[in-house]
PDB file of C-alpha atoms in Angstrom:
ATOM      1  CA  UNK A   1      22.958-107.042  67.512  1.00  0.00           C
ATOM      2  CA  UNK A   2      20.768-106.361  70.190  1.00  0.00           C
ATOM      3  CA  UNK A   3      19.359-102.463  70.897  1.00  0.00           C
ATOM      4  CA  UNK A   4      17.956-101.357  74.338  1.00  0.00           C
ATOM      5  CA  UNK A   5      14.699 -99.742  73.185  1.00  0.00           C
ATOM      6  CA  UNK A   6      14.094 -96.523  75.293  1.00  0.00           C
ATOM      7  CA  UNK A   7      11.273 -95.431  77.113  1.00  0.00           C
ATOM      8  CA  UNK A   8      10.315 -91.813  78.313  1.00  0.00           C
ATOM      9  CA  UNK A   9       8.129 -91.063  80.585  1.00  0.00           C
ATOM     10  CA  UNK A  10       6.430 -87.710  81.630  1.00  0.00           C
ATOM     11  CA  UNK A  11       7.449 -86.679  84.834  1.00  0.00           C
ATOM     12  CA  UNK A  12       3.854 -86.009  85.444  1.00  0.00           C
ATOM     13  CA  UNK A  13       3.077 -89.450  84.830  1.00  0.00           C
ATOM     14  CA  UNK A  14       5.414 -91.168  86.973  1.00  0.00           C
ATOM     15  CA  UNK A  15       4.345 -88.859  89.906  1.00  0.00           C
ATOM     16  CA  UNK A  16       0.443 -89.611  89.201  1.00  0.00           C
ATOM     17  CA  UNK A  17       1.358 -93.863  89.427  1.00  0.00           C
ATOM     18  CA  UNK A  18       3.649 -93.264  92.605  1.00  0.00           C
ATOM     19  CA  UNK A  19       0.542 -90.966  93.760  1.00  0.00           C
ATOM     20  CA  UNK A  20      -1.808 -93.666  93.091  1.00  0.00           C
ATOM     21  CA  UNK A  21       0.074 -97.068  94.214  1.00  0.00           C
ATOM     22  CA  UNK A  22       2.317 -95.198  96.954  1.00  0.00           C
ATOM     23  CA  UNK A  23       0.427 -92.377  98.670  1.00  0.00           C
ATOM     24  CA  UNK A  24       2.428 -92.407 101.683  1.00  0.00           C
ATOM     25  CA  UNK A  25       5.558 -91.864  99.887  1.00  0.00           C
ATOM     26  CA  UNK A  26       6.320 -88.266  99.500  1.00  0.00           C
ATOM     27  CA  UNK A  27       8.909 -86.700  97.109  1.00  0.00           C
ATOM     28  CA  UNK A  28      11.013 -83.984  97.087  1.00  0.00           C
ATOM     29  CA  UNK A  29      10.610 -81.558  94.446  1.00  0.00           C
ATOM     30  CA  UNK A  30      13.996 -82.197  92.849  1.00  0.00           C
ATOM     31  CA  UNK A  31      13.881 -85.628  93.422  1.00  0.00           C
ATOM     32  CA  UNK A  32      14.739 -88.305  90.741  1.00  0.00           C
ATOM     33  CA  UNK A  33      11.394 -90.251  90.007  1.00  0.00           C
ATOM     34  CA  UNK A  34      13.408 -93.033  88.089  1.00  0.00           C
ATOM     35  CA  UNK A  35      15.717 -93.349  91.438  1.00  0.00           C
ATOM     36  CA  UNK A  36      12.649 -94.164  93.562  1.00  0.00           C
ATOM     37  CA  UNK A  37      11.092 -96.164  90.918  1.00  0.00           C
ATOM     38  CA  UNK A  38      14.076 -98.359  90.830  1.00  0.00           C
ATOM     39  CA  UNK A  39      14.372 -98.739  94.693  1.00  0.00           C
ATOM     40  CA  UNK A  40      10.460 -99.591  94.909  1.00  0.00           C
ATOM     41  CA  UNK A  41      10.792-102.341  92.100  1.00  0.00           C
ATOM     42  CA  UNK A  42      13.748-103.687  93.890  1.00  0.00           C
ATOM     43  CA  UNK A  43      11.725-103.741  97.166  1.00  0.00           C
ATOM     44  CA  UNK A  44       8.860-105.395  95.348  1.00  0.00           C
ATOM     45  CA  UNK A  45      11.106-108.031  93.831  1.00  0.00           C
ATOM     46  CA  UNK A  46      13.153-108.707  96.818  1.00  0.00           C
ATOM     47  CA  UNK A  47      10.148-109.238  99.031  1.00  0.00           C
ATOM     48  CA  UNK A  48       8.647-111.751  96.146  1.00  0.00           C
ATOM     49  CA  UNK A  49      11.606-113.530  96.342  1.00  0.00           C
ATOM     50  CA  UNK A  50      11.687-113.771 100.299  1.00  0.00           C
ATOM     51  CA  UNK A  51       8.456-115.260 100.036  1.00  0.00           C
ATOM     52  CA  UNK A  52       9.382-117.733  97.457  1.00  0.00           C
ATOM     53  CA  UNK A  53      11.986-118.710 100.065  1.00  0.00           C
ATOM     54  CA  UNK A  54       9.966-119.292 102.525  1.00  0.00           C
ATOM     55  CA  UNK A  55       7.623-120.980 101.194  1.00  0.00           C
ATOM     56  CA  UNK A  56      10.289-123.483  99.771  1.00  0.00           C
ATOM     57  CA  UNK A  57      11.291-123.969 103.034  1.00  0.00           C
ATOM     58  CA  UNK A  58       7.483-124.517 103.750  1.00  0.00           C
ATOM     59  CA  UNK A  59       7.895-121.606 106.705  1.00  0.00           C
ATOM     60  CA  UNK A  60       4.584-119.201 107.198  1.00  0.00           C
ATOM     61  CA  UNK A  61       6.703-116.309 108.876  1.00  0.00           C
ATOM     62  CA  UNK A  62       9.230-114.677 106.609  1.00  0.00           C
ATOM     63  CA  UNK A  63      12.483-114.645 108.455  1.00  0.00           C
ATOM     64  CA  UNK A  64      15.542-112.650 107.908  1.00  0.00           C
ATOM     65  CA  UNK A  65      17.620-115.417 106.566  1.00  0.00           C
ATOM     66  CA  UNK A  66      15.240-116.022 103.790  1.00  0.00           C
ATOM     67  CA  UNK A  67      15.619-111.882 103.232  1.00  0.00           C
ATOM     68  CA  UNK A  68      19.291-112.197 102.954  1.00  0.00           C
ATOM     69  CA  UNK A  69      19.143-114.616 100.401  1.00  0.00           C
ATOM     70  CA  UNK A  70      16.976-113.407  98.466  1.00  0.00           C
ATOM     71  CA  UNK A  71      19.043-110.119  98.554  1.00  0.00           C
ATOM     72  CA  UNK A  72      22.321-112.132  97.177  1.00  0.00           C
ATOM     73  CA  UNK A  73      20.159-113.626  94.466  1.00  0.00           C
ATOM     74  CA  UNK A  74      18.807-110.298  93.367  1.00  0.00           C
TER      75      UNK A  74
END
């Protein structure tokens, strides 16, 4: 049997790496940290994967069709 192990994270914390990485990105005071997180780690991996798709299709300019695939893969 397999357990998820758990992970908390100060508040704090989570604002000080967004702060850091992302200092355009500004957050509401009752926002949920873990909901941006999630969307910026999605954005991060979905972009990786466009340019893995382009690049096996040996194209320099990302194009929207290798977007869309990558968002049905992810």
């Amino acid at each position: 049997e397999q357990r998820k192990m758990r992970r908390t994270v100060p508040r704090s914390t989570l604002r000080k790496i967004i702060k850091k990485y992302k200092p355009q990105l500004r957050l509401a005071a009752n926002a949920d940290l873990l909901v941006h997180l999630n969307f910026l780690l999605f954005l991060h991996r979905l972009a990786e994967e466009a340019r893995t798709n382009a690049f096996e299709n040996k194209s320099k300019i990302i194009k929207p069709e290798h977007i869309i695939s990558a968002a049905k893969v992810l």
